[in-house]
């Protein structure tokens, strides 16, 4: 069975891709609404968000609420796959380094494994994220499909534009992924110590994931706003080029809470749901495949 590690890496990739897809599709309409608010200077409120959803539905039909979701899938499936899979690998590597094969990692390596996983995934899938932000805020006529966005940006704005907003993304991903994975793993560990059950129930996993998402998102949210402004600068006609410059501009025009934390309340609904669903889906799929292994379904 020397092939098992290779199999498990492939399984992590598949489980991760599936987990990401399920979670993102569930919250796609909220996601699209949030991006529209983030890149405009309109004030955000729950009432305005609901009105936007309702108007979109009335104007373009129910499925238009999922516009850009195919671009999200193209981005989120490789992103989630790489993030979950590399998290398993980093955990194993750091575990070996700390001499803790298969046991829970100490706090700092636990944070580090999450950060490294997020950074790896972000670096490999960044242009897809930029394309998705562009699709969410433009009319159908401007970009007809994912490929069209890539081609048009490369021709009109240069290939380097595909990585515009990359630095705030990486700066945001390090605390976000680190804190999210750290919180989730810590809660699972505490749960095992308290209840003596090795596996939490699905609803407990959802709750752990939700807490993890809540803490992680709040910590890195301003960088998310900065990233979105920088990504869509080409279509919204503004000139955001550096992180600090963008932040200063936002604070000057819109204030700290209304500017840098605009739409955070929406993220508090959306983020925990998404993180909860994706972690739970990943764990359940992984355990299912592990059981099938034990029953001898996959013998490489």
PDB file of C-alpha atoms in Angstrom, residues 43-296:
ATOM      1  CA  UNK A  43     -23.932  52.973   1.496  1.00  0.00           C
ATOM      2  CA  UNK A  44     -24.498  49.400   2.592  1.00  0.00           C
ATOM      3  CA  UNK A  45     -27.482  48.292   4.645  1.00  0.00           C
ATOM      4  CA  UNK A  46     -29.514  45.097   4.921  1.00  0.00           C
ATOM      5  CA  UNK A  47     -32.487  46.868   3.345  1.00  0.00           C
ATOM      6  CA  UNK A  48     -30.411  48.061   0.385  1.00  0.00           C
ATOM      7  CA  UNK A  49     -28.931  44.587  -0.075  1.00  0.00           C
ATOM      8  CA  UNK A  50     -32.386  42.990  -0.116  1.00  0.00           C
ATOM      9  CA  UNK A  51     -33.620  45.652  -2.530  1.00  0.00           C
ATOM     10  CA  UNK A  52     -30.691  44.935  -4.853  1.00  0.00           C
ATOM     11  CA  UNK A  53     -31.419  41.182  -4.756  1.00  0.00           C
ATOM     12  CA  UNK A  54     -35.112  41.813  -5.409  1.00  0.00           C
ATOM     13  CA  UNK A  55     -34.487  44.246  -8.289  1.00  0.00           C
ATOM     14  CA  UNK A  56     -31.998  41.875  -9.910  1.00  0.00           C
ATOM     15  CA  UNK A  57     -34.542  39.059  -9.631  1.00  0.00           C
ATOM     16  CA  UNK A  58     -37.347  41.179 -11.122  1.00  0.00           C
ATOM     17  CA  UNK A  59     -35.188  42.577 -13.913  1.00  0.00           C
ATOM     18  CA  UNK A  60     -33.138  39.570 -15.027  1.00  0.00           C
ATOM     19  CA  UNK A  61     -34.868  36.569 -13.486  1.00  0.00           C
ATOM     20  CA  UNK A  62     -34.039  34.161 -10.678  1.00  0.00           C
ATOM     21  CA  UNK A  63     -30.933  32.603 -12.240  1.00  0.00           C
ATOM     22  CA  UNK A  64     -29.290  36.003 -12.757  1.00  0.00           C
ATOM     23  CA  UNK A  65     -28.657  36.011  -8.988  1.00  0.00           C
ATOM     24  CA  UNK A  66     -26.041  33.380  -9.791  1.00  0.00           C
ATOM     25  CA  UNK A  67     -24.362  35.449 -12.557  1.00  0.00           C
ATOM     26  CA  UNK A  68     -20.618  34.901 -12.379  1.00  0.00           C
ATOM     27  CA  UNK A  69     -21.132  31.650 -10.450  1.00  0.00           C
ATOM     28  CA  UNK A  70     -19.535  29.636 -13.265  1.00  0.00           C
ATOM     29  CA  UNK A  71     -16.492  31.909 -12.918  1.00  0.00           C
ATOM     30  CA  UNK A  72     -16.683  31.370  -9.154  1.00  0.00           C
ATOM     31  CA  UNK A  73     -16.735  27.581  -9.669  1.00  0.00           C
ATOM     32  CA  UNK A  74     -13.771  27.729 -12.056  1.00  0.00           C
ATOM     33  CA  UNK A  75     -11.907  29.647  -9.345  1.00  0.00           C
ATOM     34  CA  UNK A  76     -13.208  28.095  -6.157  1.00  0.00           C
ATOM     35  CA  UNK A  77     -12.876  24.440  -7.096  1.00  0.00           C
ATOM     36  CA  UNK A  78      -9.127  24.587  -7.771  1.00  0.00           C
ATOM     37  CA  UNK A  79      -8.710  27.071  -4.895  1.00  0.00           C
ATOM     38  CA  UNK A  80     -10.508  24.916  -2.326  1.00  0.00           C
ATOM     39  CA  UNK A  81      -8.913  21.748  -3.698  1.00  0.00           C
ATOM     40  CA  UNK A  82      -5.388  23.186  -3.422  1.00  0.00           C
ATOM     41  CA  UNK A  83      -6.102  24.784  -0.034  1.00  0.00           C
ATOM     42  CA  UNK A  84      -7.513  21.656   1.636  1.00  0.00           C
ATOM     43  CA  UNK A  85      -5.021  19.307   0.012  1.00  0.00           C
ATOM     44  CA  UNK A  86      -1.971  21.452   0.798  1.00  0.00           C
ATOM     45  CA  UNK A  87      -3.293  21.953   4.352  1.00  0.00           C
ATOM     46  CA  UNK A  88      -3.203  18.167   4.848  1.00  0.00           C
ATOM     47  CA  UNK A  89       0.335  18.067   3.399  1.00  0.00           C
ATOM     48  CA  UNK A  90       1.590  21.024   5.481  1.00  0.00           C
ATOM     49  CA  UNK A  91       0.076  19.479   8.615  1.00  0.00           C
ATOM     50  CA  UNK A  92       1.929  16.256   7.880  1.00  0.00           C
ATOM     51  CA  UNK A  93       5.182  18.097   7.124  1.00  0.00           C
ATOM     52  CA  UNK A  94       5.015  20.308  10.236  1.00  0.00           C
ATOM     53  CA  UNK A  95       3.918  17.322  12.308  1.00  0.00           C
ATOM     54  CA  UNK A  96       6.996  15.412  11.158  1.00  0.00           C
ATOM     55  CA  UNK A  97       9.131  18.455  11.876  1.00  0.00           C
ATOM     56  CA  UNK A  98       7.745  18.754  15.420  1.00  0.00           C
ATOM     57  CA  UNK A  99       7.969  14.991  15.855  1.00  0.00           C
ATOM     58  CA  UNK A 100       4.181  14.599  16.208  1.00  0.00           C
ATOM     59  CA  UNK A 101       3.185  12.111  13.526  1.00  0.00           C
ATOM     60  CA  UNK A 102      -0.601  12.035  13.227  1.00  0.00           C
ATOM     61  CA  UNK A 103      -1.249  13.984  16.444  1.00  0.00           C
ATOM     62  CA  UNK A 104      -2.730  17.487  16.739  1.00  0.00           C
ATOM     63  CA  UNK A 105      -0.177  20.230  16.075  1.00  0.00           C
ATOM     64  CA  UNK A 106       0.814  22.830  18.701  1.00  0.00           C
ATOM     65  CA  UNK A 107      -0.861  26.253  18.257  1.00  0.00           C
ATOM     66  CA  UNK A 108       1.709  28.095  16.117  1.00  0.00           C
ATOM     67  CA  UNK A 109       2.338  25.291  13.582  1.00  0.00           C
ATOM     68  CA  UNK A 110      -1.454  24.867  13.428  1.00  0.00           C
ATOM     69  CA  UNK A 111      -1.789  28.535  12.416  1.00  0.00           C
ATOM     70  CA  UNK A 112       1.169  28.230  10.031  1.00  0.00           C
ATOM     71  CA  UNK A 113      -0.299  25.193   8.228  1.00  0.00           C
ATOM     72  CA  UNK A 114      -3.494  27.162   7.523  1.00  0.00           C
ATOM     73  CA  UNK A 115      -1.629  30.274   6.359  1.00  0.00           C
ATOM     74  CA  UNK A 116       0.633  28.304   4.040  1.00  0.00           C
ATOM     75  CA  UNK A 117      -2.342  26.424   2.587  1.00  0.00           C
ATOM     76  CA  UNK A 118      -4.223  29.662   1.898  1.00  0.00           C
ATOM     77  CA  UNK A 119      -1.166  31.342   0.388  1.00  0.00           C
ATOM     78  CA  UNK A 120      -0.437  28.365  -1.882  1.00  0.00           C
ATOM     79  CA  UNK A 121      -4.035  28.300  -3.144  1.00  0.00           C
ATOM     80  CA  UNK A 122      -4.213  32.080  -3.630  1.00  0.00           C
ATOM     81  CA  UNK A 123      -0.969  32.242  -5.585  1.00  0.00           C
ATOM     82  CA  UNK A 124      -2.018  29.503  -7.983  1.00  0.00           C
ATOM     83  CA  UNK A 125      -5.557  30.726  -8.673  1.00  0.00           C
ATOM     84  CA  UNK A 126      -5.347  34.522  -8.393  1.00  0.00           C
ATOM     85  CA  UNK A 127      -6.191  35.606 -11.981  1.00  0.00           C
ATOM     86  CA  UNK A 128      -9.454  33.620 -11.751  1.00  0.00           C
ATOM     87  CA  UNK A 129     -10.452  35.688  -8.732  1.00  0.00           C
ATOM     88  CA  UNK A 130      -9.806  38.937 -10.576  1.00  0.00           C
ATOM     89  CA  UNK A 131     -11.862  37.726 -13.530  1.00  0.00           C
ATOM     90  CA  UNK A 132     -14.715  36.825 -11.231  1.00  0.00           C
ATOM     91  CA  UNK A 133     -14.755  40.261  -9.582  1.00  0.00           C
ATOM     92  CA  UNK A 134     -14.837  41.865 -13.042  1.00  0.00           C
ATOM     93  CA  UNK A 135     -17.744  39.661 -14.146  1.00  0.00           C
ATOM     94  CA  UNK A 136     -19.724  40.407 -11.009  1.00  0.00           C
ATOM     95  CA  UNK A 137     -19.619  44.187 -11.488  1.00  0.00           C
ATOM     96  CA  UNK A 138     -19.987  44.516 -15.264  1.00  0.00           C
ATOM     97  CA  UNK A 139     -22.909  44.130 -17.639  1.00  0.00           C
ATOM     98  CA  UNK A 140     -23.244  40.984 -19.746  1.00  0.00           C
ATOM     99  CA  UNK A 141     -22.324  42.958 -22.883  1.00  0.00           C
ATOM    100  CA  UNK A 142     -18.851  43.856 -21.673  1.00  0.00           C
ATOM    101  CA  UNK A 143     -17.565  40.353 -21.007  1.00  0.00           C
ATOM    102  CA  UNK A 144     -19.478  37.430 -22.480  1.00  0.00           C
ATOM    103  CA  UNK A 145     -17.587  34.597 -20.764  1.00  0.00           C
ATOM    104  CA  UNK A 146     -14.550  33.750 -18.652  1.00  0.00           C
ATOM    105  CA  UNK A 147     -12.166  33.355 -21.571  1.00  0.00           C
ATOM    106  CA  UNK A 148     -13.338  36.633 -23.060  1.00  0.00           C
ATOM    107  CA  UNK A 149     -12.436  38.453 -19.808  1.00  0.00           C
ATOM    108  CA  UNK A 150      -8.907  36.991 -19.842  1.00  0.00           C
ATOM    109  CA  UNK A 151      -8.367  37.916 -23.492  1.00  0.00           C
ATOM    110  CA  UNK A 152      -9.780  41.445 -23.138  1.00  0.00           C
ATOM    111  CA  UNK A 153      -7.833  42.289 -19.988  1.00  0.00           C
ATOM    112  CA  UNK A 154      -4.581  40.937 -21.478  1.00  0.00           C
ATOM    113  CA  UNK A 155      -5.081  42.899 -24.721  1.00  0.00           C
ATOM    114  CA  UNK A 156      -6.413  46.170 -23.303  1.00  0.00           C
ATOM    115  CA  UNK A 157      -4.705  46.429 -19.930  1.00  0.00           C
ATOM    116  CA  UNK A 158      -1.736  44.077 -20.192  1.00  0.00           C
ATOM    117  CA  UNK A 159      -1.097  40.643 -18.670  1.00  0.00           C
ATOM    118  CA  UNK A 160       0.224  42.182 -15.439  1.00  0.00           C
ATOM    119  CA  UNK A 161      -3.281  43.449 -14.702  1.00  0.00           C
ATOM    120  CA  UNK A 162      -4.325  39.833 -14.094  1.00  0.00           C
ATOM    121  CA  UNK A 163      -2.290  40.073 -10.880  1.00  0.00           C
ATOM    122  CA  UNK A 164      -3.468  43.538  -9.833  1.00  0.00           C
ATOM    123  CA  UNK A 165      -4.511  43.508  -6.181  1.00  0.00           C
ATOM    124  CA  UNK A 166      -2.363  40.418  -5.561  1.00  0.00           C
ATOM    125  CA  UNK A 167      -0.428  41.878  -2.603  1.00  0.00           C
ATOM    126  CA  UNK A 168      -3.503  42.734  -0.481  1.00  0.00           C
ATOM    127  CA  UNK A 169      -4.865  39.285  -1.336  1.00  0.00           C
ATOM    128  CA  UNK A 170      -1.796  37.522   0.035  1.00  0.00           C
ATOM    129  CA  UNK A 171      -1.660  39.847   3.067  1.00  0.00           C
ATOM    130  CA  UNK A 172      -5.327  39.116   3.710  1.00  0.00           C
ATOM    131  CA  UNK A 173      -5.066  35.373   3.114  1.00  0.00           C
ATOM    132  CA  UNK A 174      -2.262  34.835   5.654  1.00  0.00           C
ATOM    133  CA  UNK A 175      -4.314  35.873   8.708  1.00  0.00           C
ATOM    134  CA  UNK A 176      -7.599  34.665   7.189  1.00  0.00           C
ATOM    135  CA  UNK A 177      -6.571  31.119   6.280  1.00  0.00           C
ATOM    136  CA  UNK A 178      -4.318  30.853   9.321  1.00  0.00           C
ATOM    137  CA  UNK A 179      -7.012  31.917  11.786  1.00  0.00           C
ATOM    138  CA  UNK A 180      -9.789  29.952  10.060  1.00  0.00           C
ATOM    139  CA  UNK A 181      -7.970  26.604   9.945  1.00  0.00           C
ATOM    140  CA  UNK A 182      -6.468  27.249  13.383  1.00  0.00           C
ATOM    141  CA  UNK A 183      -9.881  27.941  14.968  1.00  0.00           C
ATOM    142  CA  UNK A 184     -11.529  24.955  13.286  1.00  0.00           C
ATOM    143  CA  UNK A 185      -8.771  22.500  14.231  1.00  0.00           C
ATOM    144  CA  UNK A 186      -8.613  23.898  17.782  1.00  0.00           C
ATOM    145  CA  UNK A 187     -12.374  23.558  18.293  1.00  0.00           C
ATOM    146  CA  UNK A 188     -12.280  19.972  16.978  1.00  0.00           C
ATOM    147  CA  UNK A 189      -9.397  19.163  19.341  1.00  0.00           C
ATOM    148  CA  UNK A 190     -11.167  20.718  22.359  1.00  0.00           C
ATOM    149  CA  UNK A 191     -14.347  18.869  21.421  1.00  0.00           C
ATOM    150  CA  UNK A 192     -12.519  15.529  21.342  1.00  0.00           C
ATOM    151  CA  UNK A 193     -10.920  16.220  24.746  1.00  0.00           C
ATOM    152  CA  UNK A 194     -14.272  17.218  26.291  1.00  0.00           C
ATOM    153  CA  UNK A 195     -16.569  14.533  24.817  1.00  0.00           C
ATOM    154  CA  UNK A 196     -14.082  11.701  24.199  1.00  0.00           C
ATOM    155  CA  UNK A 197     -15.698  11.265  20.741  1.00  0.00           C
ATOM    156  CA  UNK A 198     -13.091  11.245  17.990  1.00  0.00           C
ATOM    157  CA  UNK A 199     -15.482  12.690  15.380  1.00  0.00           C
ATOM    158  CA  UNK A 200     -17.875  15.613  15.938  1.00  0.00           C
ATOM    159  CA  UNK A 201     -21.418  15.364  14.530  1.00  0.00           C
ATOM    160  CA  UNK A 202     -22.114  17.263  11.271  1.00  0.00           C
ATOM    161  CA  UNK A 203     -24.040  20.048  13.044  1.00  0.00           C
ATOM    162  CA  UNK A 204     -21.124  20.495  15.463  1.00  0.00           C
ATOM    163  CA  UNK A 205     -18.713  20.721  12.530  1.00  0.00           C
ATOM    164  CA  UNK A 206     -20.959  23.367  10.961  1.00  0.00           C
ATOM    165  CA  UNK A 207     -20.856  25.388  14.179  1.00  0.00           C
ATOM    166  CA  UNK A 208     -17.047  25.060  14.464  1.00  0.00           C
ATOM    167  CA  UNK A 209     -16.641  26.109  10.825  1.00  0.00           C
ATOM    168  CA  UNK A 210     -18.998  29.048  11.339  1.00  0.00           C
ATOM    169  CA  UNK A 211     -16.973  30.311  14.336  1.00  0.00           C
ATOM    170  CA  UNK A 212     -13.763  29.878  12.362  1.00  0.00           C
ATOM    171  CA  UNK A 213     -15.187  31.826   9.425  1.00  0.00           C
ATOM    172  CA  UNK A 214     -16.469  34.617  11.642  1.00  0.00           C
ATOM    173  CA  UNK A 215     -13.134  35.237  13.363  1.00  0.00           C
ATOM    174  CA  UNK A 216     -11.040  34.824  10.218  1.00  0.00           C
ATOM    175  CA  UNK A 217     -13.169  37.163   8.106  1.00  0.00           C
ATOM    176  CA  UNK A 218     -13.328  39.980  10.622  1.00  0.00           C
ATOM    177  CA  UNK A 219      -9.544  39.967  10.975  1.00  0.00           C
ATOM    178  CA  UNK A 220      -8.778  40.305   7.283  1.00  0.00           C
ATOM    179  CA  UNK A 221     -11.827  42.163   5.943  1.00  0.00           C
ATOM    180  CA  UNK A 222     -10.336  45.604   5.109  1.00  0.00           C
ATOM    181  CA  UNK A 223      -7.811  43.894   2.831  1.00  0.00           C
ATOM    182  CA  UNK A 224     -10.715  42.232   1.020  1.00  0.00           C
ATOM    183  CA  UNK A 225     -12.224  45.646   0.249  1.00  0.00           C
ATOM    184  CA  UNK A 226      -8.833  46.958  -0.941  1.00  0.00           C
ATOM    185  CA  UNK A 227      -8.358  43.905  -3.151  1.00  0.00           C
ATOM    186  CA  UNK A 228     -11.773  44.316  -4.787  1.00  0.00           C
ATOM    187  CA  UNK A 229     -11.199  48.031  -5.474  1.00  0.00           C
ATOM    188  CA  UNK A 230      -7.818  47.326  -7.042  1.00  0.00           C
ATOM    189  CA  UNK A 231      -9.166  44.444  -9.133  1.00  0.00           C
ATOM    190  CA  UNK A 232     -12.063  46.387 -10.599  1.00  0.00           C
ATOM    191  CA  UNK A 233     -10.209  49.713 -11.006  1.00  0.00           C
ATOM    192  CA  UNK A 234     -10.005  49.145 -14.773  1.00  0.00           C
ATOM    193  CA  UNK A 235     -13.794  49.069 -15.179  1.00  0.00           C
ATOM    194  CA  UNK A 236     -14.903  51.486 -12.461  1.00  0.00           C
ATOM    195  CA  UNK A 237     -12.580  54.212 -13.723  1.00  0.00           C
ATOM    196  CA  UNK A 238     -10.674  54.827 -10.476  1.00  0.00           C
ATOM    197  CA  UNK A 239      -6.931  54.645 -10.019  1.00  0.00           C
ATOM    198  CA  UNK A 240      -6.151  52.473  -7.014  1.00  0.00           C
ATOM    199  CA  UNK A 241      -2.572  51.270  -7.339  1.00  0.00           C
ATOM    200  CA  UNK A 242      -1.097  50.694  -3.865  1.00  0.00           C
ATOM    201  CA  UNK A 243      -2.566  49.145  -0.716  1.00  0.00           C
ATOM    202  CA  UNK A 244      -1.984  52.157   1.523  1.00  0.00           C
ATOM    203  CA  UNK A 245      -3.078  54.588  -1.166  1.00  0.00           C
ATOM    204  CA  UNK A 246      -6.318  52.664  -1.666  1.00  0.00           C
ATOM    205  CA  UNK A 247      -6.935  52.497   2.088  1.00  0.00           C
ATOM    206  CA  UNK A 248      -6.280  56.220   2.516  1.00  0.00           C
ATOM    207  CA  UNK A 249      -8.613  57.041  -0.359  1.00  0.00           C
ATOM    208  CA  UNK A 250     -11.414  54.847   1.036  1.00  0.00           C
ATOM    209  CA  UNK A 251     -11.068  56.225   4.580  1.00  0.00           C
ATOM    210  CA  UNK A 252     -10.982  59.819   3.295  1.00  0.00           C
ATOM    211  CA  UNK A 253     -14.093  59.425   1.139  1.00  0.00           C
ATOM    212  CA  UNK A 254     -16.155  56.901   3.089  1.00  0.00           C
ATOM    213  CA  UNK A 255     -14.776  56.683   6.634  1.00  0.00           C
ATOM    214  CA  UNK A 256     -13.246  53.720   8.466  1.00  0.00           C
ATOM    215  CA  UNK A 257     -16.303  51.668   9.404  1.00  0.00           C
ATOM    216  CA  UNK A 258     -18.428  52.594   6.380  1.00  0.00           C
ATOM    217  CA  UNK A 259     -15.506  52.266   3.988  1.00  0.00           C
ATOM    218  CA  UNK A 260     -13.057  49.609   5.106  1.00  0.00           C
ATOM    219  CA  UNK A 261     -15.713  47.462   6.760  1.00  0.00           C
ATOM    220  CA  UNK A 262     -18.435  48.042   4.176  1.00  0.00           C
ATOM    221  CA  UNK A 263     -20.530  44.909   3.729  1.00  0.00           C
ATOM    222  CA  UNK A 264     -18.908  43.158   6.700  1.00  0.00           C
ATOM    223  CA  UNK A 265     -22.315  42.492   8.266  1.00  0.00           C
ATOM    224  CA  UNK A 266     -23.231  40.672   5.038  1.00  0.00           C
ATOM    225  CA  UNK A 267     -19.998  38.716   5.349  1.00  0.00           C
ATOM    226  CA  UNK A 268     -20.960  37.760   8.892  1.00  0.00           C
ATOM    227  CA  UNK A 269     -23.987  36.017   7.422  1.00  0.00           C
ATOM    228  CA  UNK A 270     -22.271  34.697   4.319  1.00  0.00           C
ATOM    229  CA  UNK A 271     -18.785  33.816   5.599  1.00  0.00           C
ATOM    230  CA  UNK A 272     -19.694  31.525   8.492  1.00  0.00           C
ATOM    231  CA  UNK A 273     -22.283  29.705   6.338  1.00  0.00           C
ATOM    232  CA  UNK A 274     -19.734  29.171   3.556  1.00  0.00           C
ATOM    233  CA  UNK A 275     -16.858  28.135   5.825  1.00  0.00           C
ATOM    234  CA  UNK A 276     -19.156  25.897   7.877  1.00  0.00           C
ATOM    235  CA  UNK A 277     -20.500  24.159   4.773  1.00  0.00           C
ATOM    236  CA  UNK A 278     -17.098  23.727   3.142  1.00  0.00           C
ATOM    237  CA  UNK A 279     -15.297  22.351   6.223  1.00  0.00           C
ATOM    238  CA  UNK A 280     -18.204  20.034   7.033  1.00  0.00           C
ATOM    239  CA  UNK A 281     -18.495  18.785   3.437  1.00  0.00           C
ATOM    240  CA  UNK A 282     -14.738  18.232   3.251  1.00  0.00           C
ATOM    241  CA  UNK A 283     -14.585  16.295   6.535  1.00  0.00           C
ATOM    242  CA  UNK A 284     -17.622  14.146   5.770  1.00  0.00           C
ATOM    243  CA  UNK A 285     -16.375  13.285   2.258  1.00  0.00           C
ATOM    244  CA  UNK A 286     -12.919  12.533   3.603  1.00  0.00           C
ATOM    245  CA  UNK A 287     -14.272  10.229   6.310  1.00  0.00           C
ATOM    246  CA  UNK A 288     -16.520   8.506   3.784  1.00  0.00           C
ATOM    247  CA  UNK A 289     -13.578   7.798   1.477  1.00  0.00           C
ATOM    248  CA  UNK A 290     -11.531   6.631   4.457  1.00  0.00           C
ATOM    249  CA  UNK A 291     -14.270   4.128   5.366  1.00  0.00           C
ATOM    250  CA  UNK A 292     -14.442   2.913   1.756  1.00  0.00           C
ATOM    251  CA  UNK A 293     -10.655   2.407   1.902  1.00  0.00           C
ATOM    252  CA  UNK A 294     -10.981   0.320   5.030  1.00  0.00           C
ATOM    253  CA  UNK A 295     -13.700  -1.781   3.392  1.00  0.00           C
ATOM    254  CA  UNK A 296     -11.281  -2.399   0.536  1.00  0.00           C
TER     255      UNK A 296
END
